[in-house]
PDB file of C-alpha atoms in Angstrom:
ATOM      1  CA  MET A   1      72.450 123.044 110.047  1.00  0.00           C
ATOM      2  CA  PRO A   2      75.624 120.936 109.954  1.00  0.00           C
ATOM      3  CA  ASP A   3      75.261 117.718 107.997  1.00  0.00           C
ATOM      4  CA  ARG A   4      75.580 114.265 109.504  1.00  0.00           C
ATOM      5  CA  LYS A   5      79.150 113.836 108.304  1.00  0.00           C
ATOM      6  CA  ASP A   6      80.284 117.029 110.047  1.00  0.00           C
ATOM      7  CA  VAL A   7      78.522 115.979 113.240  1.00  0.00           C
ATOM      8  CA  ALA A   8      80.099 112.518 113.099  1.00  0.00           C
ATOM      9  CA  LEU A   9      83.565 114.032 112.592  1.00  0.00           C
ATOM     10  CA  ALA A  10      83.049 116.395 115.522  1.00  0.00           C
ATOM     11  CA  VAL A  11      81.944 113.542 117.784  1.00  0.00           C
ATOM     12  CA  GLU A  12      84.916 111.449 116.666  1.00  0.00           C
ATOM     13  CA  ALA A  13      87.367 114.281 117.356  1.00  0.00           C
ATOM     14  CA  ALA A  14      85.841 114.924 120.796  1.00  0.00           C
ATOM     15  CA  ALA A  15      86.086 111.234 121.730  1.00  0.00           C
ATOM     16  CA  CYS A  16      89.716 111.143 120.598  1.00  0.00           C
ATOM     17  CA  ALA A  17      90.508 114.276 122.623  1.00  0.00           C
ATOM     18  CA  GLN A  18      88.932 112.700 125.704  1.00  0.00           C
ATOM     19  CA  LEU A  19      91.023 109.559 125.200  1.00  0.00           C
ATOM     20  CA  TYR A  20      94.161 111.705 124.853  1.00  0.00           C
ATOM     21  CA  ARG A  21      93.368 113.390 128.186  1.00  0.00           C
ATOM     22  CA  THR A  22      92.438 110.132 129.918  1.00  0.00           C
ATOM     23  CA  MET A  23      95.773 108.562 128.917  1.00  0.00           C
ATOM     24  CA  GLN A  24      97.553 111.750 130.081  1.00  0.00           C
ATOM     25  CA  LEU A  25      99.502 112.014 126.833  1.00  0.00           C
ATOM     26  CA  GLU A  26      99.980 115.801 126.767  1.00  0.00           C
ATOM     27  CA  GLY A  27     103.682 116.547 126.327  1.00  0.00           C
ATOM     28  CA  ILE A  28     104.418 112.858 125.623  1.00  0.00           C
ATOM     29  CA  VAL A  29     102.643 112.079 122.354  1.00  0.00           C
ATOM     30  CA  GLY A  30     101.842 114.582 119.602  1.00  0.00           C
ATOM     31  CA  TRP A  31      98.137 115.322 119.236  1.00  0.00           C
ATOM     32  CA  ASP A  32      98.048 115.227 115.412  1.00  0.00           C
ATOM     33  CA  ALA A  33      99.880 111.901 115.295  1.00  0.00           C
ATOM     34  CA  PHE A  34      97.631 110.411 117.976  1.00  0.00           C
ATOM     35  CA  ARG A  35      94.417 111.543 116.325  1.00  0.00           C
ATOM     36  CA  GLN A  36      95.433 110.157 112.937  1.00  0.00           C
ATOM     37  CA  ALA A  37      96.484 106.861 114.545  1.00  0.00           C
ATOM     38  CA  VAL A  38      93.215 106.473 116.466  1.00  0.00           C
ATOM     39  CA  THR A  39      91.118 107.445 113.430  1.00  0.00           C
ATOM     40  CA  GLY A  40      92.807 104.767 111.325  1.00  0.00           C
ATOM     41  CA  TYR A  41      92.664 102.209 114.138  1.00  0.00           C
ATOM     42  CA  HIS A  42      88.873 102.380 114.137  1.00  0.00           C
ATOM     43  CA  LYS A  43      88.670 102.056 110.343  1.00  0.00           C
ATOM     44  CA  ILE A  44      90.784  98.911 109.897  1.00  0.00           C
ATOM     45  CA  ALA A  45      88.492  95.909 109.596  1.00  0.00           C
ATOM     46  CA  GLY A  46      91.195  93.244 109.937  1.00  0.00           C
ATOM     47  CA  ARG A  47      92.189  94.281 113.444  1.00  0.00           C
ATOM     48  CA  LYS A  48      92.158  91.438 115.983  1.00  0.00           C
ATOM     49  CA  ARG A  49      93.707  93.132 119.023  1.00  0.00           C
ATOM     50  CA  ASP A  50      92.691  96.175 121.105  1.00  0.00           C
ATOM     51  CA  VAL A  51      96.243  97.488 120.869  1.00  0.00           C
ATOM     52  CA  LEU A  52      97.598 100.415 118.852  1.00  0.00           C
ATOM     53  CA  THR A  53     101.256 101.209 118.140  1.00  0.00           C
ATOM     54  CA  LEU A  54     102.232 104.711 117.043  1.00  0.00           C
ATOM     55  CA  ILE A  55     105.693 105.549 115.714  1.00  0.00           C
ATOM     56  CA  GLU A  56     106.095 109.311 115.602  1.00  0.00           C
ATOM     57  CA  PHE A  57     108.800 110.086 113.054  1.00  0.00           C
ATOM     58  CA  SER A  58     108.236 113.824 113.486  1.00  0.00           C
ATOM     59  CA  ARG A  59     110.437 113.420 116.587  1.00  0.00           C
ATOM     60  CA  PRO A  60     114.229 112.952 116.506  1.00  0.00           C
ATOM     61  CA  SER A  61     115.699 109.482 116.976  1.00  0.00           C
ATOM     62  CA  THR A  62     117.230 110.691 120.252  1.00  0.00           C
ATOM     63  CA  GLU A  63     113.751 110.803 121.830  1.00  0.00           C
ATOM     64  CA  LYS A  64     111.162 108.181 122.676  1.00  0.00           C
ATOM     65  CA  ARG A  65     108.888 108.073 119.656  1.00  0.00           C
ATOM     66  CA  LEU A  66     107.341 104.587 119.696  1.00  0.00           C
ATOM     67  CA  PHE A  67     104.205 104.295 121.807  1.00  0.00           C
ATOM     68  CA  VAL A  68     102.025 101.243 122.475  1.00  0.00           C
ATOM     69  CA  PHE A  69      98.491 101.856 123.727  1.00  0.00           C
ATOM     70  CA  ASP A  70      95.987  99.481 125.301  1.00  0.00           C
ATOM     71  CA  MET A  71      92.832 100.824 123.678  1.00  0.00           C
ATOM     72  CA  LYS A  72      90.517  98.797 125.908  1.00  0.00           C
ATOM     73  CA  GLN A  73      92.054  99.784 129.227  1.00  0.00           C
ATOM     74  CA  HIS A  74      92.939 103.285 127.972  1.00  0.00           C
ATOM     75  CA  ARG A  75      96.559 103.253 129.008  1.00  0.00           C
ATOM     76  CA  LEU A  76     100.052 103.644 127.615  1.00  0.00           C
ATOM     77  CA  LEU A  77     101.885 100.311 127.770  1.00  0.00           C
ATOM     78  CA  PHE A  78     105.310 101.193 126.325  1.00  0.00           C
ATOM     79  CA  SER A  79     107.293 104.191 125.155  1.00  0.00           C
ATOM     80  CA  SER A  80     110.672 103.669 123.510  1.00  0.00           C
ATOM     81  CA  VAL A  81     113.223 104.967 121.055  1.00  0.00           C
ATOM     82  CA  VAL A  82     112.985 103.344 117.628  1.00  0.00           C
ATOM     83  CA  SER A  83     115.262 103.382 114.591  1.00  0.00           C
ATOM     84  CA  HIS A  84     114.384 104.553 111.092  1.00  0.00           C
ATOM     85  CA  GLY A  85     115.880 103.516 107.756  1.00  0.00           C
ATOM     86  CA  LYS A  86     119.407 104.712 107.041  1.00  0.00           C
ATOM     87  CA  ASN A  87     118.362 106.499 103.843  1.00  0.00           C
ATOM     88  CA  SER A  88     115.411 108.197 105.531  1.00  0.00           C
ATOM     89  CA  GLY A  89     117.614 110.732 107.296  1.00  0.00           C
ATOM     90  CA  GLY A  90     120.090 111.347 110.102  1.00  0.00           C
ATOM     91  CA  VAL A  91     118.646 112.489 113.432  1.00  0.00           C
ATOM     92  CA  TYR A  92     115.214 112.908 111.853  1.00  0.00           C
ATOM     93  CA  ALA A  93     113.411 110.676 109.346  1.00  0.00           C
ATOM     94  CA  THR A  94     112.409 112.962 106.488  1.00  0.00           C
ATOM     95  CA  SER A  95     112.373 110.759 103.362  1.00  0.00           C
ATOM     96  CA  PHE A  96     110.200 107.674 102.927  1.00  0.00           C
ATOM     97  CA  SER A  97     109.789 104.951 100.336  1.00  0.00           C
ATOM     98  CA  ASN A  98     107.916 101.780  99.468  1.00  0.00           C
ATOM     99  CA  GLU A  99     110.644 100.633  97.074  1.00  0.00           C
ATOM    100  CA  TYR A 100     112.745  97.509  97.477  1.00  0.00           C
ATOM    101  CA  GLY A 101     116.383  98.403  98.155  1.00  0.00           C
ATOM    102  CA  SER A 102     115.622 101.980  99.193  1.00  0.00           C
ATOM    103  CA  TYR A 103     116.689 101.389 102.820  1.00  0.00           C
ATOM    104  CA  LYS A 104     114.027 103.899 103.801  1.00  0.00           C
ATOM    105  CA  SER A 105     111.172 103.677 106.261  1.00  0.00           C
ATOM    106  CA  SER A 106     107.574 103.551 105.021  1.00  0.00           C
ATOM    107  CA  LEU A 107     104.736 105.552 106.542  1.00  0.00           C
ATOM    108  CA  GLY A 108     101.138 104.527 107.098  1.00  0.00           C
ATOM    109  CA  PHE A 109      99.085 101.756 108.628  1.00  0.00           C
ATOM    110  CA  TYR A 110     100.132  98.156 109.180  1.00  0.00           C
ATOM    111  CA  LEU A 111      98.702  95.052 110.793  1.00  0.00           C
ATOM    112  CA  THR A 112     101.068  92.973 112.879  1.00  0.00           C
ATOM    113  CA  GLU A 113     101.312  89.293 112.031  1.00  0.00           C
ATOM    114  CA  THR A 114     103.317  86.360 113.391  1.00  0.00           C
ATOM    115  CA  THR A 115     106.728  86.235 115.054  1.00  0.00           C
ATOM    116  CA  TYR A 116     109.847  84.323 114.020  1.00  0.00           C
ATOM    117  CA  GLN A 117     113.504  83.888 114.934  1.00  0.00           C
ATOM    118  CA  GLY A 118     115.665  85.564 112.287  1.00  0.00           C
ATOM    119  CA  LYS A 119     119.139  87.009 111.886  1.00  0.00           C
ATOM    120  CA  ASN A 120     118.095  89.828 114.212  1.00  0.00           C
ATOM    121  CA  GLY A 121     116.588  87.456 116.775  1.00  0.00           C
ATOM    122  CA  TYR A 122     112.958  87.613 117.831  1.00  0.00           C
ATOM    123  CA  SER A 123     111.133  89.494 115.073  1.00  0.00           C
ATOM    124  CA  LEU A 124     107.601  90.468 114.057  1.00  0.00           C
ATOM    125  CA  ILE A 125     106.195  90.402 110.518  1.00  0.00           C
ATOM    126  CA  LEU A 126     104.407  93.607 109.459  1.00  0.00           C
ATOM    127  CA  ASN A 127     101.746  93.748 106.763  1.00  0.00           C
ATOM    128  CA  GLY A 128     101.563  97.162 105.049  1.00  0.00           C
ATOM    129  CA  LEU A 129      97.947  98.037 104.310  1.00  0.00           C
ATOM    130  CA  GLU A 130      98.331 101.042 102.021  1.00  0.00           C
ATOM    131  CA  ARG A 131      98.923 100.531  98.317  1.00  0.00           C
ATOM    132  CA  GLY A 132     101.859 102.508  96.978  1.00  0.00           C
ATOM    133  CA  ILE A 133     102.824 103.657 100.473  1.00  0.00           C
ATOM    134  CA  ASN A 134     103.818 100.554 102.442  1.00  0.00           C
ATOM    135  CA  ASP A 135     102.299  97.508 100.729  1.00  0.00           C
ATOM    136  CA  ARG A 136     105.749  96.167  99.810  1.00  0.00           C
ATOM    137  CA  ALA A 137     106.715  95.785 103.466  1.00  0.00           C
ATOM    138  CA  ARG A 138     106.715  91.984 103.334  1.00  0.00           C
ATOM    139  CA  GLU A 139     108.615  91.912 100.039  1.00  0.00           C
ATOM    140  CA  ARG A 140     111.176  94.285 101.554  1.00  0.00           C
ATOM    141  CA  ALA A 141     111.382  92.230 104.790  1.00  0.00           C
ATOM    142  CA  ILE A 142     110.320  95.253 106.845  1.00  0.00           C
ATOM    143  CA  VAL A 143     109.786  93.785 110.300  1.00  0.00           C
ATOM    144  CA  MET A 144     110.084  94.860 113.911  1.00  0.00           C
ATOM    145  CA  HIS A 145     113.191  93.518 115.611  1.00  0.00           C
ATOM    146  CA  GLY A 146     115.717  94.389 118.275  1.00  0.00           C
ATOM    147  CA  ALA A 147     119.156  95.824 117.561  1.00  0.00           C
ATOM    148  CA  ALA A 148     122.190  96.960 119.526  1.00  0.00           C
ATOM    149  CA  TYR A 149     122.268 100.135 117.399  1.00  0.00           C
ATOM    150  CA  ALA A 150     118.730 100.966 118.559  1.00  0.00           C
ATOM    151  CA  ASP A 151     119.764 101.397 122.185  1.00  0.00           C
ATOM    152  CA  PRO A 152     119.682 104.859 123.827  1.00  0.00           C
ATOM    153  CA  SER A 153     123.343 104.393 124.819  1.00  0.00           C
ATOM    154  CA  VAL A 154     124.268 104.809 121.135  1.00  0.00           C
ATOM    155  CA  VAL A 155     123.003 108.397 121.122  1.00  0.00           C
ATOM    156  CA  GLY A 156     125.825 109.619 123.366  1.00  0.00           C
ATOM    157  CA  LYS A 157     128.432 108.366 120.906  1.00  0.00           C
ATOM    158  CA  GLY A 158     127.083 109.615 117.583  1.00  0.00           C
ATOM    159  CA  GLY A 159     124.428 112.176 118.474  1.00  0.00           C
ATOM    160  CA  ARG A 160     121.626 110.005 117.084  1.00  0.00           C
ATOM    161  CA  LEU A 161     120.265 106.481 117.224  1.00  0.00           C
ATOM    162  CA  GLY A 162     121.672 103.908 114.817  1.00  0.00           C
ATOM    163  CA  ARG A 163     119.662 103.244 111.681  1.00  0.00           C
ATOM    164  CA  SER A 164     118.154 100.181 110.030  1.00  0.00           C
ATOM    165  CA  PHE A 165     117.512  99.098 106.438  1.00  0.00           C
ATOM    166  CA  GLY A 166     113.945 100.376 106.858  1.00  0.00           C
ATOM    167  CA  CYS A 167     112.748  98.307 109.808  1.00  0.00           C
ATOM    168  CA  PRO A 168     111.440  99.844 113.034  1.00  0.00           C
ATOM    169  CA  ALA A 169     114.203  98.473 115.279  1.00  0.00           C
ATOM    170  CA  VAL A 170     113.892  98.750 119.072  1.00  0.00           C
ATOM    171  CA  PRO A 171     116.272  98.254 122.019  1.00  0.00           C
ATOM    172  CA  GLN A 172     117.080  94.581 122.530  1.00  0.00           C
ATOM    173  CA  LYS A 173     115.861  94.566 126.132  1.00  0.00           C
ATOM    174  CA  LEU A 174     112.411  95.717 124.984  1.00  0.00           C
ATOM    175  CA  THR A 175     112.128  93.537 121.877  1.00  0.00           C
ATOM    176  CA  ARG A 176     110.231  90.610 123.367  1.00  0.00           C
ATOM    177  CA  PRO A 177     107.938  92.624 125.689  1.00  0.00           C
ATOM    178  CA  ILE A 178     106.889  95.017 122.922  1.00  0.00           C
ATOM    179  CA  ILE A 179     106.500  92.362 120.218  1.00  0.00           C
ATOM    180  CA  ASP A 180     104.486  90.104 122.519  1.00  0.00           C
ATOM    181  CA  ALA A 181     102.196  93.032 123.350  1.00  0.00           C
ATOM    182  CA  ILE A 182     101.442  93.883 119.716  1.00  0.00           C
ATOM    183  CA  LYS A 183     101.736  90.636 117.702  1.00  0.00           C
ATOM    184  CA  GLY A 184      98.792  88.850 116.119  1.00  0.00           C
ATOM    185  CA  GLY A 185      96.656  91.454 114.390  1.00  0.00           C
ATOM    186  CA  SER A 186      97.128  94.803 116.113  1.00  0.00           C
ATOM    187  CA  VAL A 187      97.372  98.125 114.277  1.00  0.00           C
ATOM    188  CA  MET A 188     100.633 100.023 113.824  1.00  0.00           C
ATOM    189  CA  TYR A 189     100.778 103.557 112.447  1.00  0.00           C
ATOM    190  CA  ILE A 190     104.019 105.200 111.320  1.00  0.00           C
ATOM    191  CA  TYR A 191     103.543 108.964 111.250  1.00  0.00           C
ATOM    192  CA  ALA A 192     105.449 111.940 109.894  1.00  0.00           C
ATOM    193  CA  GLU A 193     104.458 115.529 109.236  1.00  0.00           C
ATOM    194  CA  THR A 194     104.052 115.143 105.503  1.00  0.00           C
ATOM    195  CA  PRO A 195     100.978 116.342 103.564  1.00  0.00           C
ATOM    196  CA  ASP A 196     101.918 113.970 100.750  1.00  0.00           C
ATOM    197  CA  TYR A 197     101.014 110.955 102.892  1.00  0.00           C
ATOM    198  CA  LEU A 198      97.561 112.267 103.805  1.00  0.00           C
ATOM    199  CA  ALA A 199      96.900 113.105 100.153  1.00  0.00           C
ATOM    200  CA  HIS A 200      97.429 109.467  99.146  1.00  0.00           C
ATOM    201  CA  SER A 201      96.410 107.457 102.227  1.00  0.00           C
ATOM    202  CA  SER A 202      93.578 104.998 101.639  1.00  0.00           C
ATOM    203  CA  VAL A 203      92.946 104.581 105.373  1.00  0.00           C
ATOM    204  CA  LEU A 204      92.777 108.300 106.171  1.00  0.00           C
ATOM    205  CA  SER A 205      90.969 109.290 102.986  1.00  0.00           C
ATOM    206  CA  GLY A 206      88.762 112.280 103.783  1.00  0.00           C
ATOM    207  CA  TYR A 207      90.550 112.944 107.085  1.00  0.00           C
ATOM    208  CA  GLN A 208      90.104 116.520 108.301  1.00  0.00           C
ATOM    209  CA  ALA A 209      92.569 118.074 110.739  1.00  0.00           C
TER     210      ALA A 209
END
């Protein structure tokens, strides 16, 4: 007989698959990224909002790879391009860091905090939840903000989206709508196809694909 843990994991996976179908995400959002994001979403005790943001860095910057889900109403609220750190890669983000001055993106789970007006306009503070992976986000001033270089129109000129110093930067016209939808204690998950992250993640410890 399967043990309780195996049964619980099977039930969890089935529920996640049903949610994926209900939101009609096939061909839009990667299954592995979605399942990891939803698994972590349910584990994070400090969550205050029924909203989940997934940034899928397995996709090129030329494609929409930021997704905001309403987990209560089971629907996709936003999909958008999003920039990665300039030292994380060109078209694709392939290298990640938690170090100050690295100008790289950081993977893992975050909780959104308050907004402020900064040098990049309306911005959202992000609190990295995973020690050694993204817990220096505040120290590094890794926030969500809008940027002219994060607009799809940039792709036609250089073959890729512009890059940030590590922040997930979004098109300026979507900055306020997206930030207002996710601010104040919602979960954000930045995903890439890297076994190293899963091996060290505190949130997804014990995760089975």
